PDB file of C-alpha atoms in Angstrom:
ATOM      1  CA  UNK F   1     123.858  85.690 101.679  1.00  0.00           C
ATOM      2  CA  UNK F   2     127.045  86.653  99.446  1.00  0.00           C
ATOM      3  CA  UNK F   3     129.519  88.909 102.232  1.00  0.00           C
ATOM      4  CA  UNK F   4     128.588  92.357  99.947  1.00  0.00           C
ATOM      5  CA  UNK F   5     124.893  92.365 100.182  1.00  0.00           C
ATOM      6  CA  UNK F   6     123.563  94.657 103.349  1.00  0.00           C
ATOM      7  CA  UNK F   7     121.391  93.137 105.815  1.00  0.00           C
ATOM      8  CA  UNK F   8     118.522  94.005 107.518  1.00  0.00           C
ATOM      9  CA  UNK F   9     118.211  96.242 110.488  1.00  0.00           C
ATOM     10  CA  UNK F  10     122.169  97.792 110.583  1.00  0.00           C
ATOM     11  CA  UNK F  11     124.495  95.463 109.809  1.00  0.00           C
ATOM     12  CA  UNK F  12     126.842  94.174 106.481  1.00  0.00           C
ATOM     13  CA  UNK F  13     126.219  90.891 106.037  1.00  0.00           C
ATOM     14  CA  UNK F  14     130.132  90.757 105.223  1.00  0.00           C
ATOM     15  CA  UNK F  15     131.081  91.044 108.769  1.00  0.00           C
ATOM     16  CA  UNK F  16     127.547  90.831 110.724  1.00  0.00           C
ATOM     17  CA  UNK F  17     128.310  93.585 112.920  1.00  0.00           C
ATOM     18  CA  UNK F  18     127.103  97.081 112.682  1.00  0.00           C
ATOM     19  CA  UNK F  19     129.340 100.382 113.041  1.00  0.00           C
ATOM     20  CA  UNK F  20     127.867 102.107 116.236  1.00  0.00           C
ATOM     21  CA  UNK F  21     125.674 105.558 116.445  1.00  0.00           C
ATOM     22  CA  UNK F  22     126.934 108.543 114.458  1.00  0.00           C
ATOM     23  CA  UNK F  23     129.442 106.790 112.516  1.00  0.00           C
ATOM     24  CA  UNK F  24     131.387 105.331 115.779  1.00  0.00           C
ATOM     25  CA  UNK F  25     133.635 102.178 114.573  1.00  0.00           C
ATOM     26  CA  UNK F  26     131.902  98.798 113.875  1.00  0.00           C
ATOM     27  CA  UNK F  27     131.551  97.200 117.454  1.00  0.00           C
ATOM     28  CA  UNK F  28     131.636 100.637 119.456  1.00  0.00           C
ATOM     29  CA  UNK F  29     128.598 100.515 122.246  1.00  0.00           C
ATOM     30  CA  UNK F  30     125.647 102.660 121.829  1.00  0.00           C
ATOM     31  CA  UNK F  31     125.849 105.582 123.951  1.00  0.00           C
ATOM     32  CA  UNK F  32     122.514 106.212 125.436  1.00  0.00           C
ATOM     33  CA  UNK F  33     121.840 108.640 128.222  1.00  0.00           C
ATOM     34  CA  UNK F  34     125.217 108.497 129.411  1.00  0.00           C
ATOM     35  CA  UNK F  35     125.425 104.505 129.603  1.00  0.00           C
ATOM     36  CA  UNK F  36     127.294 102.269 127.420  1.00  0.00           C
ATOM     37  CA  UNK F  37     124.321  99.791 125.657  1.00  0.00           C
ATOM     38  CA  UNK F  38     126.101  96.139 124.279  1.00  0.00           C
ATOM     39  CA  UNK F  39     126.364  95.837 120.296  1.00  0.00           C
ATOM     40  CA  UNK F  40     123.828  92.971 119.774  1.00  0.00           C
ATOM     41  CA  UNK F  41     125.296  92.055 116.827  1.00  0.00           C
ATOM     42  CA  UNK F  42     129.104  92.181 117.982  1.00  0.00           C
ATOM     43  CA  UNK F  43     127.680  90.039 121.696  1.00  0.00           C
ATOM     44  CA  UNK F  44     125.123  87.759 120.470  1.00  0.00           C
ATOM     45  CA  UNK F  45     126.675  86.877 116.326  1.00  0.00           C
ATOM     46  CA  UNK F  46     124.914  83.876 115.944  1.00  0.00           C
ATOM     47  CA  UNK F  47     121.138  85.236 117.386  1.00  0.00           C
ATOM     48  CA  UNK F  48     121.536  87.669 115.141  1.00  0.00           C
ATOM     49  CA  UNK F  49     122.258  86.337 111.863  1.00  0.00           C
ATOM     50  CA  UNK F  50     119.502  83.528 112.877  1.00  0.00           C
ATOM     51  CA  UNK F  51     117.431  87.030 113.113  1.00  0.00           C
ATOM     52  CA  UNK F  52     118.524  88.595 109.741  1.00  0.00           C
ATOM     53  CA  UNK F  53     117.824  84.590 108.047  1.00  0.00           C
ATOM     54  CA  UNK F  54     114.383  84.889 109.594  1.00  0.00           C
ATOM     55  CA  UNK F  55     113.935  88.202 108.419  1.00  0.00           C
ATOM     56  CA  UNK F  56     115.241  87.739 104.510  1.00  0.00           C
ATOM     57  CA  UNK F  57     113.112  84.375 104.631  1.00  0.00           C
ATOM     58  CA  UNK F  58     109.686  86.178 105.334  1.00  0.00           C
ATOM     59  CA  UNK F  59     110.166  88.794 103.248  1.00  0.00           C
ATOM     60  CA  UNK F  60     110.291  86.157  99.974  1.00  0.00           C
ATOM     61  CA  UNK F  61     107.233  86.256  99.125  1.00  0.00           C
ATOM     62  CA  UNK F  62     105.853  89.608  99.535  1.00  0.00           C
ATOM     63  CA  UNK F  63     105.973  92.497  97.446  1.00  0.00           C
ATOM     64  CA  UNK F  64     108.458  94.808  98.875  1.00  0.00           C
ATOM     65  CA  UNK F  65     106.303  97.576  99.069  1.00  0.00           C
ATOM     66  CA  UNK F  66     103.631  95.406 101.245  1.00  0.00           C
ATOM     67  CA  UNK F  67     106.760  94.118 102.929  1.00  0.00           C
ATOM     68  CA  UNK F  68     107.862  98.569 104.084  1.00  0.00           C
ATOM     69  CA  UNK F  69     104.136  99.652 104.807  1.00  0.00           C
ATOM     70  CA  UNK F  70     104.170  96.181 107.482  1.00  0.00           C
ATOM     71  CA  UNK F  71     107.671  97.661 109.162  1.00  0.00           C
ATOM     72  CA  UNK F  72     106.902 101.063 109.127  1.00  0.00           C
ATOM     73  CA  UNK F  73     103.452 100.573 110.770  1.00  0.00           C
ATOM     74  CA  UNK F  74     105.069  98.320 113.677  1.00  0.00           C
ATOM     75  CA  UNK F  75     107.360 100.596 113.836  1.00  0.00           C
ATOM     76  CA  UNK F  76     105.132 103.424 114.720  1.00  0.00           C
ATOM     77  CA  UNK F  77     103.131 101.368 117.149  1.00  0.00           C
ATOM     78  CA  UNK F  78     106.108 100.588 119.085  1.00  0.00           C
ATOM     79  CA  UNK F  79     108.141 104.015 118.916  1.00  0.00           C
ATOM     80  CA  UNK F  80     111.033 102.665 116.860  1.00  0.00           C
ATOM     81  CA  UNK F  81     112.385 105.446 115.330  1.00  0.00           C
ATOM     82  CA  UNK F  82     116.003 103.676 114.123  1.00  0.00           C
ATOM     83  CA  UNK F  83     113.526 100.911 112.464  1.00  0.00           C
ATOM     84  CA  UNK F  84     111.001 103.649 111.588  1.00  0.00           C
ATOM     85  CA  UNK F  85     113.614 106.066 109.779  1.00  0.00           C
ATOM     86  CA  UNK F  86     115.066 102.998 108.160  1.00  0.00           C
ATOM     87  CA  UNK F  87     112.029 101.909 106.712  1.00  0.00           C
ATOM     88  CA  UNK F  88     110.634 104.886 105.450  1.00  0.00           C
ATOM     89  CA  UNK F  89     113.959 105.733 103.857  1.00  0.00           C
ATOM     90  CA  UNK F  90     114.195 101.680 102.162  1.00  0.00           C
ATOM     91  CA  UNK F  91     110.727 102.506 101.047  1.00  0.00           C
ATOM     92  CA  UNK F  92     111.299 105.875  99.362  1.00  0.00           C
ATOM     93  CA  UNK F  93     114.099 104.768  97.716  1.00  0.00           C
ATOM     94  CA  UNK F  94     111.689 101.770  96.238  1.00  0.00           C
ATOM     95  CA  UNK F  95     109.344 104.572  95.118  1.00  0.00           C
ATOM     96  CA  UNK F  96     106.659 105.080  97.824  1.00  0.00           C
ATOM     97  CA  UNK F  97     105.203 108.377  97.265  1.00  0.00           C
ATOM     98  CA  UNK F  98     105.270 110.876 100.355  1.00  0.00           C
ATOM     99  CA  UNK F  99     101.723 110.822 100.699  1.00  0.00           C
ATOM    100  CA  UNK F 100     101.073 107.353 101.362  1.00  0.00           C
ATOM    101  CA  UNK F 101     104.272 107.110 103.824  1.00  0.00           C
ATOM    102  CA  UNK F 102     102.894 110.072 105.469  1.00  0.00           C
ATOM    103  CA  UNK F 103      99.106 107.994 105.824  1.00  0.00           C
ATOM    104  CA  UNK F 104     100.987 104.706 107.329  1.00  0.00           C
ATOM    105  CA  UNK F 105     100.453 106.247 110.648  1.00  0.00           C
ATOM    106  CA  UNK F 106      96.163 107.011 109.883  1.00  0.00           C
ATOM    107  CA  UNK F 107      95.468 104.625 107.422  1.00  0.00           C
ATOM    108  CA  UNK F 108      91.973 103.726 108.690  1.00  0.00           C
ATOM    109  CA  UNK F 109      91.545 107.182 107.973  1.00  0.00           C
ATOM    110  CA  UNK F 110      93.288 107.291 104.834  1.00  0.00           C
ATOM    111  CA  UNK F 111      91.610 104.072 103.225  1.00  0.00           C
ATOM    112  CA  UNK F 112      91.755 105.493  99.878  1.00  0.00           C
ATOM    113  CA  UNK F 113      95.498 105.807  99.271  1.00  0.00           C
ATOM    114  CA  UNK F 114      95.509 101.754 100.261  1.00  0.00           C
ATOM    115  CA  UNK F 115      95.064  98.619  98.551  1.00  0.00           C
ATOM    116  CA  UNK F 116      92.405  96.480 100.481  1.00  0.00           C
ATOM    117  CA  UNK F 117      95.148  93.712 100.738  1.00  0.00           C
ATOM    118  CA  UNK F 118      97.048  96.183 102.253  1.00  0.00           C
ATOM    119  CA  UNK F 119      94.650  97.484 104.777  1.00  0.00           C
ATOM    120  CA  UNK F 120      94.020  93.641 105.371  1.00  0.00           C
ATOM    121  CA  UNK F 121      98.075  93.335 106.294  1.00  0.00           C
ATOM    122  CA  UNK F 122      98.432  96.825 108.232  1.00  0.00           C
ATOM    123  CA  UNK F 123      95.183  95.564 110.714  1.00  0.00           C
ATOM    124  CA  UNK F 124      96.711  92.378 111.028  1.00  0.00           C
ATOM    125  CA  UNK F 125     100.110  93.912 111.468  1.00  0.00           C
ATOM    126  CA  UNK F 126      98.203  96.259 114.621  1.00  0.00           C
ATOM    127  CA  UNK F 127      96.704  93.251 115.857  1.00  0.00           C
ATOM    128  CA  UNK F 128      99.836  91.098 116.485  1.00  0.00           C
ATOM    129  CA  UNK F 129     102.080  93.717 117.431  1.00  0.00           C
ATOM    130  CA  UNK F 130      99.470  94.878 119.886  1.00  0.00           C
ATOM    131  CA  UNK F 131      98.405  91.312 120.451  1.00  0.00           C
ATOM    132  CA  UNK F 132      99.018  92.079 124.525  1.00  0.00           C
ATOM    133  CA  UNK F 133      96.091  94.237 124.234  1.00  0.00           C
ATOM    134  CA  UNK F 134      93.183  91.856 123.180  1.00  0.00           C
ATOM    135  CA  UNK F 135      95.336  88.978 121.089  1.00  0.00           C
ATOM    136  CA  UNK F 136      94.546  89.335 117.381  1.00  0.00           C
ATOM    137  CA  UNK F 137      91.198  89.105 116.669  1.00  0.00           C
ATOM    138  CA  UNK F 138      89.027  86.313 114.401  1.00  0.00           C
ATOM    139  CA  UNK F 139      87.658  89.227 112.271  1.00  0.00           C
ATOM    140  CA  UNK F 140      91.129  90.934 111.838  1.00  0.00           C
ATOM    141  CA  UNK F 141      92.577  87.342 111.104  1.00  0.00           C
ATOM    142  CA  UNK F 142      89.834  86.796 108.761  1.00  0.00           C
ATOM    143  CA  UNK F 143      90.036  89.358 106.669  1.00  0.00           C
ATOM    144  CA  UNK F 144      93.857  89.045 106.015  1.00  0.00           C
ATOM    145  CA  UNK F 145      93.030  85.239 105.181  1.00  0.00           C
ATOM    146  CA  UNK F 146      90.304  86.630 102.730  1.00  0.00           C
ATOM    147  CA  UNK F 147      93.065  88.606 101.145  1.00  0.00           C
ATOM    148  CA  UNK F 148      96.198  85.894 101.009  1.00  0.00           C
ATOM    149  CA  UNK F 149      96.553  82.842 100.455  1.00  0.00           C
ATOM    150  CA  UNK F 150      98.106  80.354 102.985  1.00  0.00           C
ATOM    151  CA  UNK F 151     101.756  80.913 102.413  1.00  0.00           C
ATOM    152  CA  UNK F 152     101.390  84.653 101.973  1.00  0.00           C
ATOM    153  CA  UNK F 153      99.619  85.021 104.879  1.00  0.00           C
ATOM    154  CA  UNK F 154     102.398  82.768 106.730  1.00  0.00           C
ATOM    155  CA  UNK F 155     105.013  85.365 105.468  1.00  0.00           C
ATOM    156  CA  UNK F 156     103.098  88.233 106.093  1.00  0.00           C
ATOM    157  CA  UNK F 157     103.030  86.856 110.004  1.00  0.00           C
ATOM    158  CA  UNK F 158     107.066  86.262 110.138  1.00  0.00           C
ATOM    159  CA  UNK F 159     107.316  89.317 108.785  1.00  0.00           C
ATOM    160  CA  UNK F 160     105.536  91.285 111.386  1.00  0.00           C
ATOM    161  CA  UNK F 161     107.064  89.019 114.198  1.00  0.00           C
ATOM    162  CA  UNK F 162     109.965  89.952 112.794  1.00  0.00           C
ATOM    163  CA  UNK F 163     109.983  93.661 112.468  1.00  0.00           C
ATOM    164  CA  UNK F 164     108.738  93.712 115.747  1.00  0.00           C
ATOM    165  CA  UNK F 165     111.857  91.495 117.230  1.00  0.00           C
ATOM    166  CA  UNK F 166     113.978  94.204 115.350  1.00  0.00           C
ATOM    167  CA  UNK F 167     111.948  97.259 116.562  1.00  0.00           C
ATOM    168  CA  UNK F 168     112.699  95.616 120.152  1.00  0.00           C
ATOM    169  CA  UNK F 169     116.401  95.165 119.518  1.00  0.00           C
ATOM    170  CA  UNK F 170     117.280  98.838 118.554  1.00  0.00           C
ATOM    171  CA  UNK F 171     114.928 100.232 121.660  1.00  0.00           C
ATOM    172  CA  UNK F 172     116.554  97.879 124.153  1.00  0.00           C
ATOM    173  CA  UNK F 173     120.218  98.682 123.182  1.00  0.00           C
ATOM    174  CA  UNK F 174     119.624 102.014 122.498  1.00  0.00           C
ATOM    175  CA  UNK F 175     119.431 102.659 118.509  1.00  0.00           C
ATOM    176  CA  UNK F 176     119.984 106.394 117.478  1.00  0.00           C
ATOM    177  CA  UNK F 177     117.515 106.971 114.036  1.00  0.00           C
ATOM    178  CA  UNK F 178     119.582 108.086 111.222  1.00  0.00           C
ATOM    179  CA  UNK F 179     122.426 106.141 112.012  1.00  0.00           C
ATOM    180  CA  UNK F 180     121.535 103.326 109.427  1.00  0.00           C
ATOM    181  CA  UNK F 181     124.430 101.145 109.174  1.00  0.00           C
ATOM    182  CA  UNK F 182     123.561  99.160 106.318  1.00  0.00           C
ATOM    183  CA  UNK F 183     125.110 101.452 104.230  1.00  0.00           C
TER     184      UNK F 183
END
């Protein structure tokens, strides 16, 4: 990465640290609940740039639309609103219409405003971020394979263990939504 591209998930790739919540300095401390939470970014540097490489290597290639409809469906399925404003925002300002951001969250029920490649990626998305639950079923695995090939499918998989790794960073140090620091 060149040092004035942004990252994924809150940081500059210049520096590799994020400013904090609200605008706070880069390497303030969350403030959640009246406790300090650590800067992962500022404690752990080299974990997470090996997270943001794994992240920017998944994503290759996928169409970036397929790649926001993935991280915003994690994201709802694990309550990550930092990752879950973030994404919907990255994916507006790509040119997702409203109503299909809006049918992320129902799309078996809203099969119409989806591609069947994409309903093939947002079950298999459920499946492994929910994988505790039942693992990830032949069928569901199936019918993603049906829809991509080998490598695709590969990327589609890092991508969803990825977005859930970053949906699990900002819960566990206490991300505020809105406080994207990408930017």
């Amino acid at each position: 990465m060149t040092t004035n591209t942004t990252a994924p998930h809150g940081t500059s790739s210049a520096t590799g640290t994020p400013g904090g919540p609200g605008g706070a300095p880069a390497g303030a401390a969350a403030t959640v609940a009246g406790r300090n939470r650590l800067d992962f970014a500022k404690s752990a540097p080299k974990v997470f740039r090996a997270l943001i490489g794994f992240d920017t290597a998944a994503r290759e290639a996928l169409d970036p639309a397929l790649v926001e409809l993935i991280q915003i469906r994690a994201s709802h399925l694990n309550h990550c609103a930092y990752c879950l404003h973030m994404h919907t925002t990255d994916a507006r300002k790509a040119g997702e219409s409203e109503d299909r951001l809006h049918m992320v969250a129902v799309w078996r029920e809203a099969r119409h405003f989806f591609s069947e490649r994409e309903r093939a990626a947002l079950a298999l998305t459920e499946a492994v971020t929910l994988v505790a639950g039942g693992g990830v079923p032949d069928d569901v695995y199936a019918h993603a394979a049906a829809h991509f090939d080998e490598r695709e499918l590969a990327h589609v998989l890092g991508l969803i263990l990825a977005i859930n790794t970053w949906n699990r960073v900002a819960l566990s140090t206490g991300k505020v939504a809105g406080t994207d620091e990408r930017r």
